[in-house]
mmCIF file of C-alpha atoms in Angstrom:
data_model
loop_
_atom_site.group_PDB
_atom_site.id
_atom_site.type_symbol
_atom_site.label_atom_id
_atom_site.label_comp_id
_atom_site.label_asym_id
_atom_site.label_seq_id
_atom_site.Cartn_x
_atom_site.Cartn_y
_atom_site.Cartn_z
ATOM 1 C CA MET Y 1 0.000 0.000 0.000
ATOM 2 C CA LYS Y 2 1.039 3.570 -0.678
ATOM 3 C CA LEU Y 3 -0.075 6.847 0.843
ATOM 4 C CA THR Y 4 0.461 10.474 -0.115
ATOM 5 C CA LEU Y 5 0.161 13.104 2.606
ATOM 6 C CA SER Y 6 -1.054 16.603 1.821
ATOM 7 C CA PHE Y 7 -1.740 19.548 4.092
ATOM 8 C CA ASP Y 8 -4.369 22.214 3.398
ATOM 9 C CA ASN Y 9 -5.299 25.701 4.619
ATOM 10 C CA GLY Y 10 -1.926 26.897 5.904
ATOM 11 C CA PRO Y 11 0.514 28.233 6.484
ATOM 12 C CA THR Y 12 -0.146 28.837 10.185
ATOM 13 C CA GLU Y 13 1.788 28.453 13.405
ATOM 14 C CA ALA Y 14 1.034 24.717 13.209
ATOM 15 C CA THR Y 15 2.974 24.434 9.938
ATOM 16 C CA ALA Y 16 6.289 24.630 11.791
ATOM 17 C CA GLU Y 17 5.264 21.662 13.972
ATOM 18 C CA VAL Y 18 4.325 19.662 10.881
ATOM 19 C CA LEU Y 19 7.579 20.513 9.113
ATOM 20 C CA ASP Y 20 9.581 19.429 12.167
ATOM 21 C CA VAL Y 21 7.848 16.041 12.260
ATOM 22 C CA LEU Y 22 8.246 15.450 8.521
ATOM 23 C CA SER Y 23 11.909 16.430 8.670
ATOM 24 C CA GLU Y 24 12.571 14.014 11.526
ATOM 25 C CA ARG Y 25 10.960 11.197 9.522
ATOM 26 C CA GLY Y 26 12.505 12.097 6.166
ATOM 27 C CA ILE Y 27 9.051 12.432 4.601
ATOM 28 C CA LYS Y 28 8.198 14.773 1.736
ATOM 29 C CA SER Y 29 4.622 15.976 1.228
ATOM 30 C CA SER Y 30 2.618 18.798 -0.334
ATOM 31 C CA PHE Y 31 1.151 21.947 1.170
ATOM 32 C CA PHE Y 32 -1.857 23.523 -0.524
ATOM 33 C CA VAL Y 33 -1.800 27.063 0.805
ATOM 34 C CA ILE Y 34 -4.373 29.836 0.926
ATOM 35 C CA GLY Y 35 -3.205 32.939 -0.903
ATOM 36 C CA ASP Y 36 -4.451 35.356 1.734
ATOM 37 C CA ARG Y 37 -2.232 33.685 4.335
ATOM 38 C CA LEU Y 38 0.924 34.394 2.349
ATOM 39 C CA VAL Y 39 0.567 38.121 2.960
ATOM 40 C CA GLY Y 40 1.866 37.702 6.515
ATOM 41 C CA GLU Y 41 5.651 37.738 6.837
ATOM 42 C CA ASP Y 42 5.794 34.835 9.290
ATOM 43 C CA GLU Y 43 3.382 32.736 7.255
ATOM 44 C CA ARG Y 44 5.277 33.293 4.024
ATOM 45 C CA ALA Y 45 8.505 32.344 5.773
ATOM 46 C CA LEU Y 46 6.917 29.017 6.713
ATOM 47 C CA ALA Y 47 5.892 28.387 3.102
ATOM 48 C CA GLU Y 48 9.429 29.239 2.033
ATOM 49 C CA ARG Y 49 10.796 26.790 4.565
ATOM 50 C CA ALA Y 50 8.478 24.062 3.300
ATOM 51 C CA ALA Y 51 9.634 24.618 -0.284
ATOM 52 C CA ARG Y 52 13.271 24.761 0.769
ATOM 53 C CA GLU Y 53 12.920 21.410 2.546
ATOM 54 C CA GLY Y 54 11.615 19.734 -0.596
ATOM 55 C CA HIS Y 55 7.854 19.835 -0.080
ATOM 56 C CA TRP Y 56 5.606 20.769 -2.986
ATOM 57 C CA ILE Y 57 3.615 23.983 -2.686
ATOM 58 C CA GLY Y 58 0.205 24.184 -4.334
ATOM 59 C CA ASN Y 59 -2.594 26.721 -4.735
ATOM 60 C CA HIS Y 60 -5.677 26.308 -2.518
ATOM 61 C CA THR Y 61 -7.482 29.450 -3.743
ATOM 62 C CA MET Y 62 -7.031 32.991 -2.602
ATOM 63 C CA SER Y 63 -9.703 33.228 0.089
ATOM 64 C CA HIS Y 64 -11.013 29.680 0.708
ATOM 65 C CA SER Y 65 -14.467 31.220 0.985
ATOM 66 C CA VAL Y 66 -16.551 30.409 -2.103
ATOM 67 C CA GLN Y 67 -17.096 27.301 -4.204
ATOM 68 C CA PHE Y 68 -17.044 27.935 -7.920
ATOM 69 C CA GLY Y 69 -20.359 26.204 -8.441
ATOM 70 C CA ASP Y 70 -22.051 28.709 -6.116
ATOM 71 C CA SER Y 71 -21.152 31.746 -8.221
ATOM 72 C CA ASP Y 72 -21.925 33.000 -11.697
ATOM 73 C CA ASP Y 73 -19.178 35.645 -11.518
ATOM 74 C CA PRO Y 74 -16.987 35.127 -14.619
ATOM 75 C CA ASP Y 75 -14.013 36.772 -12.906
ATOM 76 C CA LEU Y 76 -14.059 34.474 -9.869
ATOM 77 C CA PRO Y 77 -11.517 31.961 -11.246
ATOM 78 C CA ASP Y 78 -8.983 34.697 -11.883
ATOM 79 C CA ARG Y 79 -9.501 36.227 -8.435
ATOM 80 C CA GLU Y 80 -9.387 32.924 -6.569
ATOM 81 C CA ILE Y 81 -6.890 30.950 -8.656
ATOM 82 C CA GLY Y 82 -4.836 33.458 -10.605
ATOM 83 C CA ALA Y 83 -4.301 35.916 -7.754
ATOM 84 C CA ALA Y 84 -3.195 33.156 -5.394
ATOM 85 C CA GLN Y 85 -0.780 31.807 -7.991
ATOM 86 C CA GLN Y 86 0.741 35.257 -8.345
ATOM 87 C CA LEU Y 87 1.309 35.447 -4.597
ATOM 88 C CA LEU Y 88 2.884 32.018 -4.595
ATOM 89 C CA GLY Y 89 5.377 33.156 -7.214
ATOM 90 C CA PRO Y 90 8.583 31.108 -7.152
ATOM 91 C CA LEU Y 91 7.311 28.976 -4.255
ATOM 92 C CA ALA Y 92 4.800 27.256 -6.529
ATOM 93 C CA HIS Y 93 5.467 23.773 -7.850
ATOM 94 C CA PRO Y 94 6.288 24.033 -11.573
ATOM 95 C CA GLY Y 95 3.272 21.831 -12.318
ATOM 96 C CA LYS Y 96 0.957 24.618 -11.048
ATOM 97 C CA LEU Y 97 -0.777 22.380 -8.528
ATOM 98 C CA PHE Y 98 -4.288 23.490 -7.631
ATOM 99 C CA ARG Y 99 -6.755 22.121 -5.103
ATOM 100 C CA PRO Y 100 -10.301 23.540 -5.002
ATOM 101 C CA TYR Y 101 -12.173 24.577 -1.886
ATOM 102 C CA ALA Y 102 -14.879 22.028 -1.030
ATOM 103 C CA GLY Y 103 -16.927 22.836 2.052
ATOM 104 C CA GLY Y 104 -16.328 20.131 4.638
ATOM 105 C CA GLY Y 105 -14.240 18.200 2.140
ATOM 106 C CA VAL Y 106 -17.367 17.123 0.244
ATOM 107 C CA LEU Y 107 -16.823 16.662 -3.486
ATOM 108 C CA SER Y 108 -20.208 17.836 -4.765
ATOM 109 C CA ARG Y 109 -21.483 19.726 -7.803
ATOM 110 C CA ARG Y 110 -20.688 22.972 -5.974
ATOM 111 C CA VAL Y 111 -16.911 22.478 -6.189
ATOM 112 C CA PHE Y 112 -16.390 23.487 -9.833
ATOM 113 C CA SER Y 113 -18.031 25.550 -12.523
ATOM 114 C CA THR Y 114 -17.441 25.252 -16.254
ATOM 115 C CA PRO Y 115 -15.580 28.612 -16.280
ATOM 116 C CA ALA Y 116 -13.316 27.402 -13.454
ATOM 117 C CA ILE Y 117 -12.440 24.201 -15.312
ATOM 118 C CA ASP Y 118 -11.841 26.186 -18.496
ATOM 119 C CA TYR Y 119 -9.548 28.524 -16.565
ATOM 120 C CA LEU Y 120 -7.509 25.647 -15.126
ATOM 121 C CA CYS Y 121 -7.122 24.071 -18.560
ATOM 122 C CA ARG Y 122 -6.320 27.323 -20.345
ATOM 123 C CA HIS Y 123 -3.617 28.229 -17.834
ATOM 124 C CA ARG Y 124 -2.212 24.690 -17.690
ATOM 125 C CA TYR Y 125 -2.859 23.828 -14.039
ATOM 126 C CA THR Y 126 -2.812 20.372 -12.511
ATOM 127 C CA CYS Y 127 -5.850 19.777 -10.318
ATOM 128 C CA VAL Y 128 -5.226 17.602 -7.263
ATOM 129 C CA LEU Y 129 -8.212 16.141 -5.400
ATOM 130 C CA TRP Y 130 -8.100 13.437 -2.678
ATOM 131 C CA SER Y 131 -9.331 9.995 -1.671
ATOM 132 C CA ALA Y 132 -9.282 10.288 2.136
ATOM 133 C CA ILE Y 133 -10.257 13.188 4.369
ATOM 134 C CA PRO Y 134 -10.358 12.238 8.064
ATOM 135 C CA HIS Y 135 -11.893 15.484 9.433
ATOM 136 C CA ASP Y 136 -8.949 16.426 11.613
ATOM 137 C CA TRP Y 137 -10.251 19.997 11.821
ATOM 138 C CA ASP Y 138 -13.436 19.149 13.694
ATOM 139 C CA GLU Y 139 -12.294 16.036 15.592
ATOM 140 C CA PRO Y 140 -8.660 16.854 16.363
ATOM 141 C CA ASP Y 141 -8.189 13.949 18.766
ATOM 142 C CA ARG Y 142 -9.946 11.226 16.763
ATOM 143 C CA TRP Y 143 -8.844 11.664 13.170
ATOM 144 C CA VAL Y 144 -6.005 9.143 13.100
ATOM 145 C CA ARG Y 145 -8.329 6.144 13.518
ATOM 146 C CA ARG Y 146 -10.667 7.541 10.870
ATOM 147 C CA CYS Y 147 -7.751 8.032 8.501
ATOM 148 C CA LEU Y 148 -6.593 4.450 8.938
ATOM 149 C CA ASP Y 149 -10.127 3.211 8.315
ATOM 150 C CA GLN Y 150 -10.454 5.283 5.152
ATOM 151 C CA ILE Y 151 -7.215 4.052 3.609
ATOM 152 C CA SER Y 152 -7.673 0.397 4.573
ATOM 153 C CA ASN Y 153 -9.305 -0.569 1.268
ATOM 154 C CA GLN Y 154 -7.220 1.612 -1.045
ATOM 155 C CA GLN Y 155 -3.999 0.586 -2.729
ATOM 156 C CA TRP Y 156 -2.866 4.215 -2.974
ATOM 157 C CA SER Y 157 -4.488 6.897 -0.850
ATOM 158 C CA LEU Y 158 -4.165 10.664 -1.089
ATOM 159 C CA VAL Y 159 -4.942 12.035 2.359
ATOM 160 C CA VAL Y 160 -5.891 15.630 3.196
ATOM 161 C CA ILE Y 161 -5.150 16.910 6.674
ATOM 162 C CA HIS Y 162 -4.792 20.504 7.829
ATOM 163 C CA ASP Y 163 -1.832 22.390 9.277
ATOM 164 C CA LEU Y 164 -4.126 24.472 11.453
ATOM 165 C CA PRO Y 165 -3.776 25.301 15.179
ATOM 166 C CA THR Y 166 -6.528 22.923 16.293
ATOM 167 C CA GLY Y 167 -4.250 20.554 18.187
ATOM 168 C CA ALA Y 168 -4.789 17.843 15.571
ATOM 169 C CA MET Y 169 -1.199 17.875 14.353
ATOM 170 C CA LYS Y 170 0.133 16.678 17.692
ATOM 171 C CA HIS Y 171 -1.215 13.295 16.541
ATOM 172 C CA LEU Y 172 0.735 13.307 13.261
ATOM 173 C CA PRO Y 173 3.578 11.217 14.735
ATOM 174 C CA GLU Y 174 0.996 8.643 15.856
ATOM 175 C CA LEU Y 175 -0.341 8.378 12.301
ATOM 176 C CA LEU Y 176 3.154 7.974 10.875
ATOM 177 C CA ASP Y 177 3.999 5.309 13.462
ATOM 178 C CA ARG Y 178 0.852 3.376 12.581
ATOM 179 C CA LEU Y 179 1.566 3.603 8.869
ATOM 180 C CA ASP Y 180 5.076 2.304 9.464
ATOM 181 C CA THR Y 181 3.734 -0.609 11.501
ATOM 182 C CA LEU Y 182 1.290 -1.451 8.713
ATOM 183 C CA GLY Y 183 4.031 -1.323 6.088
ATOM 184 C CA VAL Y 184 2.433 1.569 4.204
ATOM 185 C CA GLU Y 185 4.862 3.401 1.930
ATOM 186 C CA VAL Y 186 4.556 7.184 2.239
ATOM 187 C CA VAL Y 187 5.333 8.866 -1.094
ATOM 188 C CA GLN Y 188 5.242 12.431 -2.376
ATOM 189 C CA GLU Y 189 3.719 11.729 -5.787
ATOM 190 C CA PHE Y 190 -0.035 11.861 -6.368
ATOM 191 C CA PRO Y 191 -2.117 8.928 -7.631
ATOM 192 C CA HIS Y 192 -3.335 9.652 -11.152
ATOM 193 C CA THR Y 193 -6.909 8.914 -10.109
ATOM 194 C CA CYS Y 194 -6.813 12.086 -7.981
ATOM 195 C CA MET Y 195 -5.605 14.335 -10.814
ATOM 196 C CA PRO Y 196 -8.545 14.978 -13.165
ATOM 197 C CA ILE Y 197 -6.639 17.804 -14.872
ATOM 198 C CA ARG Y 198 -2.931 17.422 -15.637
ATOM 199 C CA ASP Y 199 -0.908 20.260 -17.113
ATOM 200 C CA GLY Y 200 -4.097 21.779 -18.473
ATOM 201 C CA VAL Y 201 -5.429 18.570 -20.023
ATOM 202 C CA LEU Y 202 -8.727 17.197 -18.729
ATOM 203 C CA THR Y 203 -8.015 13.536 -17.957
ATOM 204 C CA GLY Y 204 -10.906 12.690 -15.651
ATOM 205 C CA ASP Y 205 -14.666 13.154 -15.488
ATOM 206 C CA LEU Y 206 -15.605 16.174 -13.369
ATOM 207 C CA THR Y 207 -19.290 16.144 -14.253
ATOM 208 C CA ALA Y 208 -20.345 15.049 -10.766
ATOM 209 C CA PHE Y 209 -18.392 17.920 -9.230
ATOM 210 C CA THR Y 210 -19.464 20.694 -11.612
ATOM 211 C CA THR Y 211 -22.346 23.130 -11.823
ATOM 212 C CA ASN Y 212 -22.685 24.210 -15.431
#
């Protein structure tokens, strides 16, 4: 079994804790950051540290506040995707990794709109979704068991957890210990099944996640 770790919604003060744990274990992952958070000097320094230590930095929208399927504003993709990418600048992975905002981690028809998909394809982004989301943000002391349950029937899982100051990340070493005991290989690459757009080419069916 393989597992890819990714961290959303940072950088925050918890990002340093996560980076320390990953460094101790020799694990590389990806951080999908919110553009608005990069305005702060301390937060940007954490994103710079993550990139310097070999983690991939992706775009998780500018504001993390609106799903594309909920808006008919034609300029929303540029404001939420393009503006965040500009702030990322040289920190961004060369593959222009993008992860959409999905309320509560639910992949529904609200996640995308046709203009948003067109924007991602036109500007040659790679869209990275997920296959396991253990709700660490609302159950910070119980998410490890849920994560292990979610990945138990997958050959290659892409897990989303959050480098937020909820206390959840104090359990990250426990997760990594359990994965090691189970013989799960932690890798940085993404499973192709979680990348419905690659370098601007639509390779998966997003109909179920799109409001036209």
